[in-house]
């Protein structure tokens, strides 16, 4: 498990080594303060371009420093309570946002909730979700996997794992926890994806 794009980060697996900030780039010229790891950011831009987002989908939160995650945790606890924070905010050093490989997205609106942005299942957001695996992204937290991930469903939170991993995970209905566990146990013999990348998706393999 040496692929950095498959790095598992959760309450049981805190970040071992912070990302080199030289690897961070802005996801869009319109949002210069929202950063991601270089390859993940490029894949996101290609995906948004392919589906013709035209600014309908906006980035809300990308890379966060450990200090920022601490502040978000503290602010959420103070405003909404510990129970809510545990559902939707990872503890410092246990957040995927600190890897630079996660992005929270929202449907463009005059006001956007930073913690729980609106990202519907339909329309342009549904189109993004459908094409995301072909560009290396998965919706990281789903309702059916809450018992495994420890995080409530977050339709807005996407994690870059790269292809073909994203396609295999979606095809087999696996969370990142389950996928990396099977990989460690020799699962790559049975976890395969025989489909063909389509169009621009091939450029981000």
mmCIF file of C-alpha atoms in Angstrom:
data_model
loop_
_atom_site.group_PDB
_atom_site.id
_atom_site.type_symbol
_atom_site.label_atom_id
_atom_site.label_comp_id
_atom_site.label_asym_id
_atom_site.label_seq_id
_atom_site.Cartn_x
_atom_site.Cartn_y
_atom_site.Cartn_z
ATOM 1 C CA UNK A 1 0.000 0.000 0.000
ATOM 2 C CA UNK A 2 2.514 2.585 -1.185
ATOM 3 C CA UNK A 3 0.133 4.550 -3.433
ATOM 4 C CA UNK A 4 -0.317 7.929 -1.720
ATOM 5 C CA UNK A 5 -3.680 8.371 -3.415
ATOM 6 C CA UNK A 6 -5.028 5.425 -1.433
ATOM 7 C CA UNK A 7 -3.890 6.821 1.915
ATOM 8 C CA UNK A 8 -6.539 5.966 4.495
ATOM 9 C CA UNK A 9 -7.281 8.778 6.932
ATOM 10 C CA UNK A 10 -9.929 8.417 9.630
ATOM 11 C CA UNK A 11 -10.280 8.363 13.416
ATOM 12 C CA UNK A 12 -8.248 5.140 13.619
ATOM 13 C CA UNK A 13 -5.670 6.200 11.047
ATOM 14 C CA UNK A 14 -4.520 9.782 11.668
ATOM 15 C CA UNK A 15 -2.252 11.491 9.185
ATOM 16 C CA UNK A 16 1.298 10.196 9.481
ATOM 17 C CA UNK A 17 2.999 12.834 7.365
ATOM 18 C CA UNK A 18 1.547 16.222 6.262
ATOM 19 C CA UNK A 19 1.427 16.908 2.545
ATOM 20 C CA UNK A 20 4.287 18.909 1.086
ATOM 21 C CA UNK A 21 2.674 22.304 0.497
ATOM 22 C CA UNK A 22 4.602 22.617 -2.753
ATOM 23 C CA UNK A 23 2.275 19.911 -4.091
ATOM 24 C CA UNK A 24 -0.793 22.093 -3.537
ATOM 25 C CA UNK A 25 -2.387 24.171 -6.299
ATOM 26 C CA UNK A 26 -5.632 26.121 -6.529
ATOM 27 C CA UNK A 27 -8.559 24.176 -7.949
ATOM 28 C CA UNK A 28 -9.716 27.186 -9.973
ATOM 29 C CA UNK A 29 -8.525 30.675 -10.793
ATOM 30 C CA UNK A 30 -11.880 31.868 -9.466
ATOM 31 C CA UNK A 31 -11.130 30.293 -6.069
ATOM 32 C CA UNK A 32 -7.393 30.866 -5.482
ATOM 33 C CA UNK A 33 -7.615 30.064 -1.758
ATOM 34 C CA UNK A 34 -9.081 26.584 -2.247
ATOM 35 C CA UNK A 35 -6.234 24.145 -2.798
ATOM 36 C CA UNK A 36 -5.778 20.468 -3.649
ATOM 37 C CA UNK A 37 -2.905 18.153 -4.441
ATOM 38 C CA UNK A 38 -1.703 18.878 -7.960
ATOM 39 C CA UNK A 39 -2.939 15.728 -9.726
ATOM 40 C CA UNK A 40 -6.283 15.739 -7.912
ATOM 41 C CA UNK A 41 -6.872 19.389 -8.814
ATOM 42 C CA UNK A 42 -6.135 18.696 -12.488
ATOM 43 C CA UNK A 43 -8.568 15.776 -12.523
ATOM 44 C CA UNK A 44 -11.267 17.923 -10.910
ATOM 45 C CA UNK A 45 -10.844 20.654 -13.502
ATOM 46 C CA UNK A 46 -11.108 18.131 -16.359
ATOM 47 C CA UNK A 47 -14.211 16.578 -14.860
ATOM 48 C CA UNK A 48 -15.977 19.908 -14.397
ATOM 49 C CA UNK A 49 -15.042 20.855 -17.939
ATOM 50 C CA UNK A 50 -16.377 17.612 -19.418
ATOM 51 C CA UNK A 51 -19.795 17.909 -17.778
ATOM 52 C CA UNK A 52 -20.079 21.591 -18.688
ATOM 53 C CA UNK A 53 -20.470 22.842 -15.144
ATOM 54 C CA UNK A 54 -20.003 26.489 -16.200
ATOM 55 C CA UNK A 55 -19.694 27.580 -12.588
ATOM 56 C CA UNK A 56 -22.856 25.784 -11.422
ATOM 57 C CA UNK A 57 -20.704 23.600 -9.158
ATOM 58 C CA UNK A 58 -18.422 25.524 -6.811
ATOM 59 C CA UNK A 59 -15.636 24.351 -4.483
ATOM 60 C CA UNK A 60 -16.326 24.958 -0.801
ATOM 61 C CA UNK A 61 -13.365 23.438 1.013
ATOM 62 C CA UNK A 62 -10.209 21.706 -0.180
ATOM 63 C CA UNK A 63 -6.925 21.310 1.671
ATOM 64 C CA UNK A 64 -6.913 22.374 5.309
ATOM 65 C CA UNK A 65 -3.992 22.818 7.625
ATOM 66 C CA UNK A 66 -4.086 21.045 10.969
ATOM 67 C CA UNK A 67 -4.600 24.410 12.637
ATOM 68 C CA UNK A 68 -7.607 25.159 10.430
ATOM 69 C CA UNK A 69 -9.118 21.741 11.154
ATOM 70 C CA UNK A 70 -8.729 22.363 14.874
ATOM 71 C CA UNK A 71 -10.558 25.669 14.516
ATOM 72 C CA UNK A 72 -13.366 24.149 12.430
ATOM 73 C CA UNK A 73 -13.832 21.408 15.023
ATOM 74 C CA UNK A 74 -13.913 23.875 17.893
ATOM 75 C CA UNK A 75 -16.281 26.260 16.099
ATOM 76 C CA UNK A 76 -18.664 23.458 15.122
ATOM 77 C CA UNK A 77 -18.735 22.071 18.654
ATOM 78 C CA UNK A 78 -19.432 25.538 20.057
ATOM 79 C CA UNK A 79 -22.180 26.267 17.533
ATOM 80 C CA UNK A 80 -23.866 22.864 16.999
ATOM 81 C CA UNK A 81 -22.625 20.631 19.810
ATOM 82 C CA UNK A 82 -20.342 17.618 20.050
ATOM 83 C CA UNK A 83 -22.894 15.142 18.675
ATOM 84 C CA UNK A 84 -23.292 17.086 15.416
ATOM 85 C CA UNK A 85 -19.545 17.684 15.113
ATOM 86 C CA UNK A 86 -18.790 13.978 15.401
ATOM 87 C CA UNK A 87 -21.164 13.238 12.517
ATOM 88 C CA UNK A 88 -19.813 15.764 10.041
ATOM 89 C CA UNK A 89 -16.405 17.040 11.178
ATOM 90 C CA UNK A 90 -13.301 14.896 11.565
ATOM 91 C CA UNK A 91 -10.970 15.420 14.478
ATOM 92 C CA UNK A 92 -7.722 17.278 13.721
ATOM 93 C CA UNK A 93 -5.154 14.965 12.049
ATOM 94 C CA UNK A 94 -8.033 12.618 11.159
ATOM 95 C CA UNK A 95 -9.486 14.683 8.316
ATOM 96 C CA UNK A 96 -8.983 13.799 4.660
ATOM 97 C CA UNK A 97 -8.903 17.505 3.937
ATOM 98 C CA UNK A 98 -5.432 17.621 5.485
ATOM 99 C CA UNK A 99 -4.160 15.294 2.743
ATOM 100 C CA UNK A 100 -5.080 17.668 -0.083
ATOM 101 C CA UNK A 101 -7.007 14.826 -1.750
ATOM 102 C CA UNK A 102 -10.533 15.764 -0.623
ATOM 103 C CA UNK A 103 -12.897 18.429 -1.872
ATOM 104 C CA UNK A 104 -16.293 19.625 -0.654
ATOM 105 C CA UNK A 105 -18.509 20.893 -3.448
ATOM 106 C CA UNK A 106 -21.811 22.769 -3.643
ATOM 107 C CA UNK A 107 -24.440 23.785 -6.116
ATOM 108 C CA UNK A 108 -23.858 27.494 -6.642
ATOM 109 C CA UNK A 109 -26.148 29.624 -4.465
ATOM 110 C CA UNK A 110 -26.144 33.052 -2.789
ATOM 111 C CA UNK A 111 -25.450 31.375 0.568
ATOM 112 C CA UNK A 112 -23.631 28.078 1.084
ATOM 113 C CA UNK A 113 -23.379 26.088 4.314
ATOM 114 C CA UNK A 114 -19.653 25.465 4.885
ATOM 115 C CA UNK A 115 -20.139 22.279 6.935
ATOM 116 C CA UNK A 116 -23.058 20.735 5.020
ATOM 117 C CA UNK A 117 -23.226 22.319 1.549
ATOM 118 C CA UNK A 118 -26.093 21.449 -0.784
ATOM 119 C CA UNK A 119 -25.026 18.984 -3.488
ATOM 120 C CA UNK A 120 -28.174 17.310 -4.915
ATOM 121 C CA UNK A 121 -28.410 13.864 -6.455
ATOM 122 C CA UNK A 122 -29.925 15.291 -9.629
ATOM 123 C CA UNK A 123 -29.067 17.837 -12.320
ATOM 124 C CA UNK A 124 -25.487 18.938 -12.847
ATOM 125 C CA UNK A 125 -24.492 17.541 -9.437
ATOM 126 C CA UNK A 126 -25.898 14.144 -10.382
ATOM 127 C CA UNK A 127 -23.942 14.307 -13.627
ATOM 128 C CA UNK A 128 -20.769 15.094 -11.664
ATOM 129 C CA UNK A 129 -21.375 12.150 -9.350
ATOM 130 C CA UNK A 130 -21.952 9.807 -12.295
ATOM 131 C CA UNK A 131 -18.729 10.791 -14.068
ATOM 132 C CA UNK A 132 -16.555 11.262 -10.974
ATOM 133 C CA UNK A 133 -15.169 7.674 -10.826
ATOM 134 C CA UNK A 134 -13.837 7.986 -14.387
ATOM 135 C CA UNK A 135 -11.641 10.821 -13.133
ATOM 136 C CA UNK A 136 -10.467 9.119 -9.956
ATOM 137 C CA UNK A 137 -13.034 10.508 -7.498
ATOM 138 C CA UNK A 138 -15.413 8.714 -5.132
ATOM 139 C CA UNK A 139 -18.131 10.025 -2.866
ATOM 140 C CA UNK A 140 -16.313 9.190 0.334
ATOM 141 C CA UNK A 141 -19.130 8.987 2.881
ATOM 142 C CA UNK A 142 -22.439 7.227 2.186
ATOM 143 C CA UNK A 143 -25.332 6.297 4.430
ATOM 144 C CA UNK A 144 -24.843 2.547 4.060
ATOM 145 C CA UNK A 145 -21.172 2.777 5.082
ATOM 146 C CA UNK A 146 -21.588 5.012 8.164
ATOM 147 C CA UNK A 147 -20.795 2.112 10.491
ATOM 148 C CA UNK A 148 -17.478 1.598 8.698
ATOM 149 C CA UNK A 149 -16.358 5.176 8.017
ATOM 150 C CA UNK A 150 -17.624 6.660 11.275
ATOM 151 C CA UNK A 151 -18.925 9.687 9.358
ATOM 152 C CA UNK A 152 -22.533 10.447 8.399
ATOM 153 C CA UNK A 153 -23.505 10.611 4.738
ATOM 154 C CA UNK A 154 -21.874 13.564 2.982
ATOM 155 C CA UNK A 155 -23.109 13.892 -0.618
ATOM 156 C CA UNK A 156 -20.801 16.896 -1.076
ATOM 157 C CA UNK A 157 -17.490 15.292 -0.023
ATOM 158 C CA UNK A 158 -15.389 13.689 -2.757
ATOM 159 C CA UNK A 159 -12.033 11.998 -2.394
ATOM 160 C CA UNK A 160 -9.433 11.508 -5.115
ATOM 161 C CA UNK A 161 -8.059 7.948 -5.148
ATOM 162 C CA UNK A 162 -7.124 7.750 -8.832
ATOM 163 C CA UNK A 163 -8.211 5.297 -11.519
ATOM 164 C CA UNK A 164 -8.764 2.403 -11.785
ATOM 165 C CA UNK A 165 -9.236 2.321 -7.990
ATOM 166 C CA UNK A 166 -12.243 4.644 -8.085
ATOM 167 C CA UNK A 167 -13.969 2.526 -10.734
ATOM 168 C CA UNK A 168 -13.297 -0.717 -8.878
ATOM 169 C CA UNK A 169 -14.576 0.723 -5.606
ATOM 170 C CA UNK A 170 -17.797 2.000 -7.141
ATOM 171 C CA UNK A 171 -18.392 -1.187 -9.130
ATOM 172 C CA UNK A 172 -17.980 -3.335 -6.004
ATOM 173 C CA UNK A 173 -19.701 -0.957 -3.585
ATOM 174 C CA UNK A 174 -16.633 -0.614 -1.369
ATOM 175 C CA UNK A 175 -15.649 2.163 0.988
ATOM 176 C CA UNK A 176 -11.993 3.205 1.085
ATOM 177 C CA UNK A 177 -11.647 1.313 4.378
ATOM 178 C CA UNK A 178 -12.928 -1.896 2.791
ATOM 179 C CA UNK A 179 -10.937 -1.464 -0.394
ATOM 180 C CA UNK A 180 -7.581 -0.848 1.278
ATOM 181 C CA UNK A 181 -8.222 -3.759 3.651
ATOM 182 C CA UNK A 182 -8.844 -6.119 0.745
ATOM 183 C CA UNK A 183 -5.801 -4.772 -1.098
ATOM 184 C CA UNK A 184 -3.623 -5.497 1.919
ATOM 185 C CA UNK A 185 -4.990 -9.046 2.006
ATOM 186 C CA UNK A 186 -4.182 -9.662 -1.648
ATOM 187 C CA UNK A 187 -7.496 -8.519 -3.059
ATOM 188 C CA UNK A 188 -6.007 -7.153 -6.267
ATOM 189 C CA UNK A 189 -6.318 -10.706 -7.620
ATOM 190 C CA UNK A 190 -10.108 -10.433 -7.482
ATOM 191 C CA UNK A 191 -10.707 -6.666 -7.574
ATOM 192 C CA UNK A 192 -10.527 -5.827 -11.242
ATOM 193 C CA UNK A 193 -12.134 -3.408 -13.642
ATOM 194 C CA UNK A 194 -12.510 -4.606 -17.218
ATOM 195 C CA UNK A 195 -14.439 -1.641 -18.538
ATOM 196 C CA UNK A 196 -12.849 0.855 -20.886
ATOM 197 C CA UNK A 197 -12.079 4.440 -19.929
ATOM 198 C CA UNK A 198 -14.071 6.801 -22.085
ATOM 199 C CA UNK A 199 -12.937 10.000 -23.761
ATOM 200 C CA UNK A 200 -11.135 12.512 -21.596
ATOM 201 C CA UNK A 201 -11.231 10.111 -18.663
ATOM 202 C CA UNK A 202 -8.265 8.295 -20.177
ATOM 203 C CA UNK A 203 -6.124 11.379 -19.633
ATOM 204 C CA UNK A 204 -6.223 11.073 -15.850
ATOM 205 C CA UNK A 205 -5.309 7.420 -15.418
#
